[in-house]
Structure formats: structure tokens, C-alpha cells
GROMACS .gro file of C-alpha atoms in nm:
model
  403
    1MET     CA    1   7.998  -5.893  -2.438
    2PRO     CA    2   7.763  -5.705  -2.682
    3ILE     CA    3   7.670  -5.341  -2.557
    4ASN     CA    4   7.343  -5.188  -2.603
    5LEU     CA    5   7.392  -4.838  -2.797
    6ALA     CA    6   7.096  -4.651  -2.634
    7SER     CA    7   7.129  -4.277  -2.595
    8SER     CA    8   6.956  -3.964  -2.664
    9SER     CA    9   7.248  -3.838  -2.848
   10ILE     CA   10   7.245  -4.146  -3.088
   11PRO     CA   11   6.958  -4.155  -3.373
   12GLN     CA   12   6.713  -4.400  -3.336
   13THR     CA   13   6.824  -4.601  -3.650
   14LEU     CA   14   7.148  -4.669  -3.507
   15SER     CA   15   7.059  -4.777  -3.164
   16GLY     CA   16   7.043  -5.147  -3.011
   17MET     CA   17   7.270  -5.410  -2.922
   18ALA     CA   18   7.637  -5.413  -3.094
   19SER     CA   19   7.940  -5.596  -3.065
   20VAL     CA   20   8.246  -5.397  -2.995
   21GLY     CA   21   8.650  -5.436  -3.032
   22PRO     CA   22   8.885  -5.337  -2.772
   23SER     CA   23   8.874  -4.985  -2.858
   24GLY     CA   24   8.510  -4.954  -2.803
   25VAL     CA   25   8.447  -4.917  -3.203
   26PRO     CA   26   8.209  -5.147  -3.333
   27ARG     CA   27   8.310  -5.475  -3.527
   28PHE     CA   28   8.262  -5.423  -3.914
   29TRP     CA   29   8.136  -5.763  -4.020
   30ALA     CA   30   7.983  -5.874  -3.708
   31THR     CA   31   7.744  -5.506  -3.761
   32VAL     CA   32   7.707  -5.638  -4.115
   33TRP     CA   33   7.572  -5.977  -4.021
   34SER     CA   34   7.379  -5.855  -3.724
   35ASP     CA   35   7.228  -5.543  -3.883
   36VAL     CA   36   7.199  -5.632  -4.279
   37LEU     CA   37   7.174  -5.988  -4.299
   38LYS     CA   38   7.005  -6.068  -3.991
   39THR     CA   39   6.730  -5.759  -3.932
   40SER     CA   40   6.440  -6.019  -3.879
   41ILE     CA   41   6.602  -6.192  -3.571
   42GLU     CA   42   6.442  -6.078  -3.215
   43PRO     CA   43   6.634  -5.826  -2.970
   44SER     CA   44   6.693  -6.134  -2.760
   45THR     CA   45   6.843  -6.383  -2.999
   46ARG     CA   46   7.071  -6.091  -3.162
   47ARG     CA   47   7.207  -6.037  -2.839
   48LYS     CA   48   7.302  -6.413  -2.808
   49HIS     CA   49   7.431  -6.404  -3.164
   50LEU     CA   50   7.662  -6.103  -3.099
   51ALA     CA   51   7.786  -6.286  -2.772
   52ALA     CA   52   7.877  -6.597  -2.947
   53LEU     CA   53   8.050  -6.382  -3.201
   54ASP     CA   54   8.250  -6.183  -2.927
   55ARG     CA   55   8.377  -6.532  -2.812
   56LEU     CA   56   8.501  -6.582  -3.158
   57TYR     CA   57   8.674  -6.252  -3.220
   58ALA     CA   58   8.835  -6.309  -2.900
   59ALA     CA   59   8.970  -6.670  -2.994
   60VAL     CA   60   9.106  -6.567  -3.304
   61GLU     CA   61   9.298  -6.279  -3.152
   62ARG     CA   62   9.456  -6.510  -2.921
   63GLN     CA   63   9.503  -6.751  -3.182
   64HIS     CA   64   9.714  -6.518  -3.431
   65GLY     CA   65   9.827  -6.213  -3.164
   66ARG     CA   66   9.597  -5.949  -3.278
   67ASP     CA   67   9.241  -5.883  -3.335
   68CYS     CA   68   9.252  -5.972  -3.722
   69LEU     CA   69   8.893  -6.171  -3.755
   70ASP     CA   70   8.746  -5.847  -3.976
   71ARG     CA   71   9.036  -5.849  -4.190
   72LEU     CA   72   9.087  -6.199  -4.265
   73ILE     CA   73   8.695  -6.241  -4.361
   74ALA     CA   74   8.757  -5.922  -4.578
   75GLU     CA   75   9.020  -6.113  -4.775
   76ALA     CA   76   8.806  -6.390  -4.809
   77ASP     CA   77   9.087  -6.579  -4.698
   78ALA     CA   78   8.878  -6.914  -4.623
   79ASP     CA   79   9.168  -7.136  -4.525
   80ALA     CA   80   9.269  -6.905  -4.266
   81LEU     CA   81   8.949  -6.854  -4.118
   82GLU     CA   82   8.886  -7.264  -4.115
   83ASP     CA   83   9.186  -7.276  -3.926
   84CYS     CA   84   9.011  -7.030  -3.695
   85LEU     CA   85   8.698  -7.234  -3.647
   86VAL     CA   86   8.915  -7.542  -3.577
   87GLY     CA   87   9.084  -7.353  -3.288
   88PHE     CA   88   8.719  -7.210  -3.168
   89LEU     CA   89   8.572  -7.574  -3.196
   90ALA     CA   90   8.875  -7.727  -2.994
   91GLN     CA   91   8.832  -7.429  -2.709
   92LEU     CA   92   8.446  -7.501  -2.682
   93ARG     CA   93   8.478  -7.879  -2.656
   94ASN     CA   94   8.764  -7.812  -2.396
   95GLU     CA   95   8.489  -7.566  -2.203
   96ALA     CA   96   8.199  -7.814  -2.272
   97ALA     CA   97   8.386  -8.084  -2.100
   98VAL     CA   98   8.509  -7.894  -1.824
   99ALA     CA   99   8.180  -7.713  -1.712
  100ASN     CA  100   7.955  -7.942  -1.848
  101ILE     CA  101   7.774  -7.678  -2.051
  102ASP     CA  102   7.620  -7.684  -2.390
  103LYS     CA  103   7.790  -7.468  -2.653
  104THR     CA  104   7.600  -7.573  -2.929
  105SER     CA  105   7.475  -7.246  -3.007
  106THR     CA  106   7.785  -7.054  -2.957
  107TRP     CA  107   7.910  -7.256  -3.242
  108THR     CA  108   7.605  -7.279  -3.453
  109SER     CA  109   7.641  -6.871  -3.451
  110ALA     CA  110   7.961  -6.884  -3.513
  111ILE     CA  111   7.978  -7.117  -3.816
  112SER     CA  112   7.687  -6.914  -3.955
  113PHE     CA  113   7.861  -6.597  -3.889
  114VAL     CA  114   8.157  -6.710  -4.094
  115THR     CA  115   8.016  -6.885  -4.382
  116ASP     CA  116   7.749  -6.577  -4.460
  117MET     CA  117   8.034  -6.335  -4.420
  118LEU     CA  118   8.233  -6.544  -4.683
  119ARG     CA  119   7.972  -6.549  -4.912
  120TYR     CA  120   7.906  -6.206  -4.888
  121ALA     CA  121   8.240  -6.077  -4.851
  122GLY     CA  122   8.381  -6.306  -5.100
  123ASN     CA  123   8.156  -6.235  -5.394
  124ALA     CA  124   8.349  -6.278  -5.689
  125SER     CA  125   8.324  -6.420  -6.069
  126GLY     CA  126   8.503  -6.680  -6.259
  127VAL     CA  127   8.727  -6.936  -6.142
  128ARG     CA  128   8.793  -6.746  -5.811
  129ALA     CA  129   8.405  -6.783  -5.757
  130SER     CA  130   8.417  -7.138  -5.806
  131GLU     CA  131   8.665  -7.213  -5.581
  132MET     CA  132   8.506  -7.000  -5.309
  133GLU     CA  133   8.150  -7.185  -5.356
  134ALA     CA  134   8.373  -7.510  -5.301
  135LYS     CA  135   8.518  -7.390  -5.001
  136LEU     CA  136   8.186  -7.263  -4.870
  137LEU     CA  137   8.039  -7.614  -4.930
  138ARG     CA  138   8.317  -7.761  -4.754
  139LEU     CA  139   8.276  -7.556  -4.454
  140ASP     CA  140   7.895  -7.601  -4.480
  141THR     CA  141   7.885  -7.980  -4.505
  142LEU     CA  142   8.197  -8.034  -4.265
  143TYR     CA  143   8.149  -7.802  -3.979
  144ARG     CA  144   7.810  -7.756  -3.928
  145GLN     CA  145   7.722  -8.074  -3.843
  146LEU     CA  146   7.992  -8.081  -3.541
  147ALA     CA  147   7.884  -7.973  -3.208
  148PRO     CA  148   8.110  -7.860  -2.929
  149ASN     CA  149   7.961  -8.127  -2.688
  150PRO     CA  150   7.804  -8.470  -2.735
  151GLU     CA  151   7.437  -8.453  -2.768
  152LYS     CA  152   7.229  -8.510  -2.449
  153PRO     CA  153   6.862  -8.620  -2.423
  154ALA     CA  154   6.625  -8.344  -2.365
  155PRO     CA  155   6.576  -8.303  -1.970
  156PRO     CA  156   6.237  -8.415  -1.847
  157VAL     CA  157   5.961  -8.148  -1.854
  158ARG     CA  158   5.888  -8.092  -1.468
  159ALA     CA  159   5.589  -7.926  -1.332
  160LEU     CA  160   5.596  -7.769  -0.991
  161PRO     CA  161   5.478  -8.028  -0.705
  162PRO     CA  162   5.100  -7.949  -0.613
  163MET     CA  163   5.229  -7.864  -0.248
  164VAL     CA  164   5.464  -7.625  -0.386
  165VAL     CA  165   5.180  -7.411  -0.606
  166GLU     CA  166   4.955  -7.446  -0.311
  167ASP     CA  167   5.225  -7.261  -0.091
  168LEU     CA  168   5.288  -7.020  -0.350
  169TYR     CA  169   4.914  -6.908  -0.377
  170GLU     CA  170   4.943  -6.849   0.015
  171ILE     CA  171   5.284  -6.686   0.000
  172PHE     CA  172   5.216  -6.404  -0.288
  173ASN     CA  173   4.830  -6.353  -0.117
  174PRO     CA  174   4.902  -5.963  -0.040
  175GLU     CA  175   4.728  -5.978   0.278
  176SER     CA  176   4.911  -6.340   0.386
  177PRO     CA  177   5.127  -6.309   0.678
  178ARG     CA  178   5.360  -6.538   0.489
  179ASN     CA  179   5.408  -6.263   0.219
  180PRO     CA  180   5.770  -6.197   0.236
  181PHE     CA  181   5.751  -5.862   0.035
  182LYS     CA  182   5.746  -5.550   0.224
  183THR     CA  183   5.515  -5.298   0.088
  184GLU     CA  184   5.139  -5.315  -0.048
  185ALA     CA  185   5.266  -5.195  -0.409
  186LEU     CA  186   5.521  -5.494  -0.420
  187ARG     CA  187   5.282  -5.756  -0.299
  188TRP     CA  188   5.016  -5.643  -0.553
  189ARG     CA  189   5.277  -5.586  -0.856
  190ASN     CA  190   5.454  -5.918  -0.733
  191LEU     CA  191   5.107  -6.097  -0.726
  192LEU     CA  192   5.032  -5.981  -1.086
  193ILE     CA  193   5.378  -6.118  -1.228
  194PHE     CA  194   5.268  -6.452  -1.047
  195MET     CA  195   4.959  -6.487  -1.222
  196LEU     CA  196   5.093  -6.370  -1.578
  197LEU     CA  197   5.341  -6.648  -1.557
  198LEU     CA  198   5.152  -6.942  -1.394
  199ARG     CA  199   4.817  -6.868  -1.532
  200LEU     CA  200   4.892  -6.768  -1.884
  201GLY     CA  201   5.228  -6.919  -1.883
  202LEU     CA  202   5.419  -6.615  -1.996
  203ARG     CA  203   5.822  -6.632  -2.031
  204ARG     CA  204   5.985  -6.348  -1.831
  205GLY     CA  205   6.067  -6.144  -2.089
  206GLU     CA  206   5.726  -6.151  -2.232
  207ALA     CA  207   5.602  -6.003  -1.887
  208ALA     CA  208   5.852  -5.748  -1.886
  209LEU     CA  209   5.722  -5.647  -2.247
  210LEU     CA  210   5.388  -5.575  -2.139
  211HIS     CA  211   5.246  -5.189  -2.143
  212THR     CA  212   4.938  -5.065  -1.985
  213SER     CA  213   4.798  -5.080  -2.323
  214SER     CA  214   4.860  -5.448  -2.344
  215PHE     CA  215   4.520  -5.549  -2.167
  216LYS     CA  216   4.247  -5.518  -2.435
  217GLU     CA  217   3.849  -5.550  -2.434
  218ASP     CA  218   3.570  -5.541  -2.706
  219PHE     CA  219   3.225  -5.633  -2.728
  220ASP     CA  220   3.168  -5.962  -2.918
  221PRO     CA  221   2.805  -5.970  -3.061
  222VAL     CA  222   2.854  -6.364  -3.120
  223VAL     CA  223   2.836  -6.400  -2.748
  224GLY     CA  224   2.686  -6.103  -2.648
  225LYS     CA  225   2.923  -5.979  -2.376
  226THR     CA  226   3.243  -5.826  -2.370
  227VAL     CA  227   3.573  -6.032  -2.399
  228HIS     CA  228   3.892  -5.975  -2.259
  229TRP     CA  229   4.266  -6.031  -2.397
  230LEU     CA  230   4.615  -6.009  -2.352
  231ASP     CA  231   4.815  -5.854  -2.667
  232VAL     CA  232   5.184  -6.036  -2.649
  233GLU     CA  233   5.386  -5.781  -2.887
  234GLU     CA  234   5.718  -5.586  -2.897
  235THR     CA  235   5.677  -5.229  -2.928
  236ASP     CA  236   5.904  -4.929  -3.084
  237ASP     CA  237   5.883  -4.748  -2.776
  238GLY     CA  238   6.204  -4.666  -2.602
  239ASP     CA  239   6.322  -4.903  -2.347
  240PRO     CA  240   6.592  -4.760  -2.048
  241ARG     CA  241   6.687  -5.108  -1.932
  242TYR     CA  242   7.029  -5.243  -2.004
  243GLU     CA  243   6.926  -5.582  -2.039
  244GLN     CA  244   6.621  -5.541  -2.296
  245PRO     CA  245   6.327  -5.799  -2.282
  246GLY     CA  246   6.213  -5.943  -2.609
  247LEU     CA  247   6.006  -6.209  -2.786
  248LYS     CA  248   6.198  -6.564  -2.879
  249THR     CA  249   6.028  -6.646  -3.154
  250ALA     CA  250   5.787  -6.452  -3.440
  251PRO     CA  251   5.525  -6.680  -3.309
  252SER     CA  252   5.557  -6.526  -2.988
  253ARG     CA  253   5.302  -6.247  -3.096
  254ARG     CA  254   5.011  -6.357  -2.967
  255GLN     CA  255   4.692  -6.275  -2.802
  256LEU     CA  256   4.574  -6.466  -2.496
  257PRO     CA  257   4.231  -6.452  -2.355
  258LEU     CA  258   4.232  -6.324  -2.007
  259SER     CA  259   3.988  -6.473  -1.703
  260LEU     CA  260   3.830  -6.187  -1.503
  261GLU     CA  261   4.033  -6.280  -1.219
  262MET     CA  262   4.321  -6.149  -1.394
  263ILE     CA  263   4.191  -5.857  -1.513
  264GLU     CA  264   4.075  -5.742  -1.172
  265VAL     CA  265   4.450  -5.813  -1.025
  266GLU     CA  266   4.595  -5.585  -1.308
  267GLN     CA  267   4.352  -5.314  -1.274
  268ARG     CA  268   4.392  -5.316  -0.893
  269TYR     CA  269   4.769  -5.279  -0.933
  270ARG     CA  270   4.755  -5.080  -1.217
  271LYS     CA  271   4.517  -4.799  -1.068
  272ASN     CA  272   4.617  -4.793  -0.693
  273TYR     CA  273   4.975  -4.925  -0.695
  274ARG     CA  274   5.175  -4.856  -1.050
  275GLY     CA  275   5.214  -4.481  -0.951
  276ARG     CA  276   5.266  -4.200  -1.189
  277VAL     CA  277   5.554  -4.336  -1.404
  278TYR     CA  278   5.720  -4.181  -1.721
  279HIS     CA  279   5.733  -4.509  -1.899
  280PRO     CA  280   5.432  -4.715  -2.092
  281GLN     CA  281   5.558  -5.050  -1.935
  282LEU     CA  282   5.332  -5.225  -1.698
  283LEU     CA  283   5.554  -5.354  -1.420
  284MET     CA  284   5.733  -5.091  -1.261
  285SER     CA  285   6.057  -5.102  -1.004
  286GLN     CA  286   6.024  -4.861  -0.691
  287LYS     CA  287   6.226  -4.623  -0.844
  288ALA     CA  288   5.964  -4.598  -1.086
  289ARG     CA  289   6.154  -4.749  -1.363
  290PRO     CA  290   6.068  -5.068  -1.612
  291LEU     CA  291   6.151  -5.381  -1.401
  292SER     CA  292   6.451  -5.549  -1.500
  293LEU     CA  293   6.474  -5.918  -1.605
  294ARG     CA  294   6.699  -5.973  -1.305
  295SER     CA  295   6.423  -5.845  -1.065
  296PHE     CA  296   6.189  -6.076  -1.213
  297ASN     CA  297   6.425  -6.372  -1.081
  298GLU     CA  298   6.492  -6.229  -0.759
  299ILE     CA  299   6.118  -6.205  -0.672
  300PHE     CA  300   6.101  -6.585  -0.703
  301GLU     CA  301   6.426  -6.637  -0.512
  302VAL     CA  302   6.238  -6.460  -0.239
  303ALA     CA  303   5.957  -6.677  -0.285
  304THR     CA  304   6.148  -6.971  -0.273
  305GLU     CA  305   6.294  -6.896   0.073
  306ALA     CA  306   5.930  -6.805   0.200
  307LEU     CA  307   5.825  -7.187   0.111
  308SER     CA  308   5.743  -7.451   0.388
  309ASP     CA  309   6.029  -7.696   0.473
  310THR     CA  310   5.761  -7.978   0.331
  311ALA     CA  311   5.725  -7.757   0.019
  312LYS     CA  312   6.120  -7.757  -0.027
  313ARG     CA  313   6.149  -8.105   0.032
  314SER     CA  314   5.896  -8.157  -0.237
  315LEU     CA  315   6.087  -7.899  -0.502
  316LEU     CA  316   6.397  -8.129  -0.413
  317LYS     CA  317   6.233  -8.489  -0.496
  318GLN     CA  318   6.151  -8.319  -0.815
  319GLY     CA  319   6.502  -8.220  -0.914
  320LEU     CA  320   6.451  -7.832  -0.836
  321GLN     CA  321   6.657  -7.663  -0.627
  322GLY     CA  322   6.395  -7.365  -0.640
  323VAL     CA  323   6.124  -7.194  -0.823
  324SER     CA  324   6.211  -6.993  -1.113
  325CYS     CA  325   5.998  -6.790  -1.367
  326HIS     CA  326   6.016  -7.070  -1.617
  327ASP     CA  327   5.909  -7.330  -1.355
  328LEU     CA  328   5.583  -7.157  -1.368
  329ARG     CA  329   5.568  -7.155  -1.755
  330HIS     CA  330   5.646  -7.527  -1.739
  331THR     CA  331   5.360  -7.549  -1.497
  332SER     CA  332   5.094  -7.384  -1.707
  333ALA     CA  333   5.156  -7.621  -1.982
  334VAL     CA  334   5.149  -7.956  -1.838
  335VAL     CA  335   4.818  -7.824  -1.680
  336ARG     CA  336   4.705  -7.666  -2.018
  337MET     CA  337   4.799  -8.021  -2.220
  338LYS     CA  338   4.588  -8.192  -1.944
  339ARG     CA  339   4.291  -7.969  -2.000
  340TYR     CA  340   4.311  -8.052  -2.378
  341GLN     CA  341   4.310  -8.418  -2.311
  342ASP     CA  342   4.046  -8.422  -2.095
  343ALA     CA  343   3.828  -8.198  -2.326
  344GLY     CA  344   3.840  -8.499  -2.589
  345LEU     CA  345   4.101  -8.386  -2.797
  346ASP     CA  346   4.370  -8.577  -2.984
  347ILE     CA  347   4.708  -8.562  -2.949
  348ASP     CA  348   4.784  -8.394  -3.233
  349LYS     CA  349   4.509  -8.122  -3.191
  350ALA     CA  350   4.629  -8.089  -2.843
  351GLN     CA  351   5.000  -8.015  -2.937
  352GLU     CA  352   4.871  -7.767  -3.188
  353LYS     CA  353   4.655  -7.558  -2.970
  354LEU     CA  354   4.981  -7.575  -2.695
  355ARG     CA  355   5.179  -7.429  -2.952
  356VAL     CA  356   4.971  -7.127  -3.034
  357PHE     CA  357   4.890  -7.037  -2.669
  358PHE     CA  358   5.275  -7.064  -2.548
  359GLY     CA  359   5.449  -6.922  -2.888
  360TRP     CA  360   5.630  -7.185  -3.006
  361SER     CA  361   5.770  -7.213  -3.328
  362LYS     CA  362   5.655  -7.496  -3.600
  363THR     CA  363   5.957  -7.687  -3.551
  364SER     CA  364   5.976  -7.623  -3.184
  365ASN     CA  365   5.976  -7.997  -3.014
  366MET     CA  366   5.840  -7.848  -2.697
  367PRO     CA  367   5.456  -7.947  -2.742
  368ARG     CA  368   5.554  -8.301  -2.799
  369LEU     CA  369   5.766  -8.329  -2.485
  370TYR     CA  370   5.459  -8.157  -2.294
  371ALA     CA  371   5.207  -8.406  -2.440
  372LYS     CA  372   5.463  -8.696  -2.308
  373ALA     CA  373   5.493  -8.532  -1.924
  374TYR     CA  374   5.351  -8.710  -1.643
  375PHE     CA  375   5.078  -8.529  -1.479
  376GLU     CA  376   4.956  -8.570  -1.133
  377THR     CA  377   4.543  -8.530  -1.101
  378THR     CA  378   4.604  -8.355  -0.759
  379MET     CA  379   4.790  -8.084  -0.980
  380ALA     CA  380   4.429  -8.015  -1.131
  381GLU     CA  381   4.275  -7.991  -0.815
  382VAL     CA  382   4.520  -7.724  -0.701
  383TRP     CA  383   4.526  -7.539  -1.015
  384ASP     CA  384   4.087  -7.521  -0.955
  385GLU     CA  385   4.005  -7.546  -0.623
  386LYS     CA  386   4.295  -7.357  -0.455
  387PHE     CA  387   4.263  -7.084  -0.702
  388ASP     CA  388   3.895  -7.028  -0.639
  389THR     CA  389   3.958  -6.978  -0.293
  390PHE     CA  390   4.218  -6.771  -0.365
  391VAL     CA  391   4.058  -6.539  -0.566
  392THR     CA  392   3.734  -6.520  -0.324
  393ALA     CA  393   4.004  -6.386  -0.051
  394LEU     CA  394   4.157  -6.152  -0.298
  395ARG     CA  395   3.806  -6.005  -0.369
  396GLY     CA  396   3.731  -5.959   0.010
  397ILE     CA  397   4.063  -5.703   0.011
  398ASN     CA  398   3.959  -5.351  -0.001
  399PRO     CA  399   4.286  -5.149  -0.041
  400GLU     CA  400   4.292  -4.813   0.078
  401ARG     CA  401   4.320  -4.646  -0.259
  402GLU     CA  402   4.055  -4.818  -0.455
  403ASN     CA  403   3.946  -4.624  -0.749
   0.00000   0.00000   0.00000
């Protein structure tokens, strides 16, 4: 697995994810590829690429009996590298068939790495250059179109059933007897997380990136009032987490309008329960450190256990075993698409607005999938009426340390 080079003894320019060999030394060509040729990719994407390259290096070592992929690239041995790719593809196909897991992204990273590095390391002139270009063309045209597993249709987009959403509102209410979280600080922090993921449709990593300064406001002379928004972006501040969150795509950097209810919950958590910490991140663990990505999952594992039996059966009918962070994003997107359609927007305009709000790239197929998603009217009722009741109850809560 890639390692995170993050230490006070390491210069900032050398920190980040790296692929290392058995001796712990960074792999040469993997480092060149990720740090020189792929500088614009997001940290989370870089980690996935490097994990795929680790698997390729390990496969080549098994095939040749030694860790020699860097040498083959340095020698621009296209024939030997093609043999390595064939063996790696066979390995991935076996794994995909046995475990029923999609290995396409691993294969795509591997073939891109090999062709990019051959082009970079095999830079030559004359006859050798022509031969190399011919081999690269062969690799590109023959292997890039192959996949380690048969292409499957995209799974249906599933919003959480209305009954489950209603149950979750009660579970995350800080004063609800059904709230499973032990301390008042945890209850308010987890309520904020729940609202960020459900109401704004943030990805787990995007919520983990938020700083206390991410919530912005300014006076808008056009509407004659103060407007509030959320900046979703990466920062240069140090992050002590082993698995560092990151933005998935460049369009993930965006600004989202905030409701008064969201602002009130954030302020209440930040002023009364976040505590005195030495990190700028908004969401903190009980140990006063930025909340790990795994902890986000655990919050909703606990919430799933607290669901009523009826809500759990409703989940199963939807094909879901539990509530995940991404299920809330699905639900948010389906509801927002319905809203756009109800407002009279045509499908194309609604999809484009959805793309901007949720930070999908221009090539992403997700807006089209949500446009086709079946939507129950009762979900809109839960979204509005239940939330209004929920907010009224929240406003009646007076924490002991209210500022």
C-alpha cells in the first residue's frame, strides 16, 4: 500500500503519498509518474493510482522472481513490459471472477503508467524512436480497450426510503431518547455531519476537509440581506490523518448556499462543543484531532443499528444493508433533481444545475442517472415537513454553554 510521508522532519515539498518497495525506499518511476507527470490529480485519486501501481510492481516481482519493473522501464524494454501487462491482466481477471469485484480502475492505472513511462524513459531519435512509437501505439490500441472484467450496467441510484430518513431525523436529534451517541458534544457534531451529508449532499471526504473558516457570509446589496455559503475546497494546512481526505475532481471545488438552520447547527457545535483544539478542521474527534474518514462510516453504522425494525426492513427492500455516507448524497441528489423538475426546468438544465451543485465533472454520467431515478412524492414530504418540525425542536434546545 502507498504510505503517507508526513513528518516534521520531512520538507513540505517532499511530503505526501508515495509508493515504496520492499526496503521502504520510494519506487523511482512510480514517483516520477505521480509527482512529475500527474501533478494536477487530487490526493485521493493519487492514492488510488499508487495502490494500483503497488499491485503492478508486486505482480512483476512474482513473474520475474525479483523487483525489476523500474529496471525494465529504464531499459525501455517494451516487449518485456507487454508480457508483464499480459500477466497482470490475467491476474486481475481471475480476481474479478472469484471476488466479483470491478478491477477496471486498477488496470487503467497500470496501462497508463507503463505507456507514459515508456514514452518518458524511452525518449530516443531515429529508427529507435520510430520503433518505440510503434510499440506504444500497439500498447495503447490493444491493451487500453481491454478490461479485467465484463462491463456491467450501472447500478440503480437509490435514495433512502422516506421512512428511513424520518427515522434518522429522530435518531440524530440531540435530545431524542433514541440518540445512540453518548455525550452532548458527539450528538451535536454528528447532527452537523448528518445535515452536511443529507442537506448539502457532501461527500464524506469533502465534509472531512471543512475548516471552521469554510462557512462564509457577506452582505448582498441586490437582495438587501446577509447571505451565507460554504466553501468546499482543499487547503495547504497540515493534516495529521493517515488517510487524508481530498476532493475527487476539480469541479468538486464549489460554493454552496446555506440555510439558516444549517448555520445555527454549525455555530452551536463550533462555539459550544468543538472545544479548544490545535487544528483548523471543523469536525473533531474526542481526542481533539481531525475526525478520520473511518469514523464517518462508524457514525452511520451506529445510526443504522438504532433504526427501528420497520425502517430496517424498508432498507432491505431497497437493496441496502445499512445507511452509508454516500446513501445520504444519493438521497440529496434525487430530491434536488425532483425540485428542479418541479420548478419547471427542462431535463438538460436540471442536469447541469445538479452537476454544478454536486461537483461532478463534465464527463460524469451521474446527473443523467439521477434524472432517470424514480422518486416517491412521500420523500419530498419528509424532506420538508419532517425537517421543519425537526428544526423547530432544535431551536427549543438550550445547551448549557450557549454563547
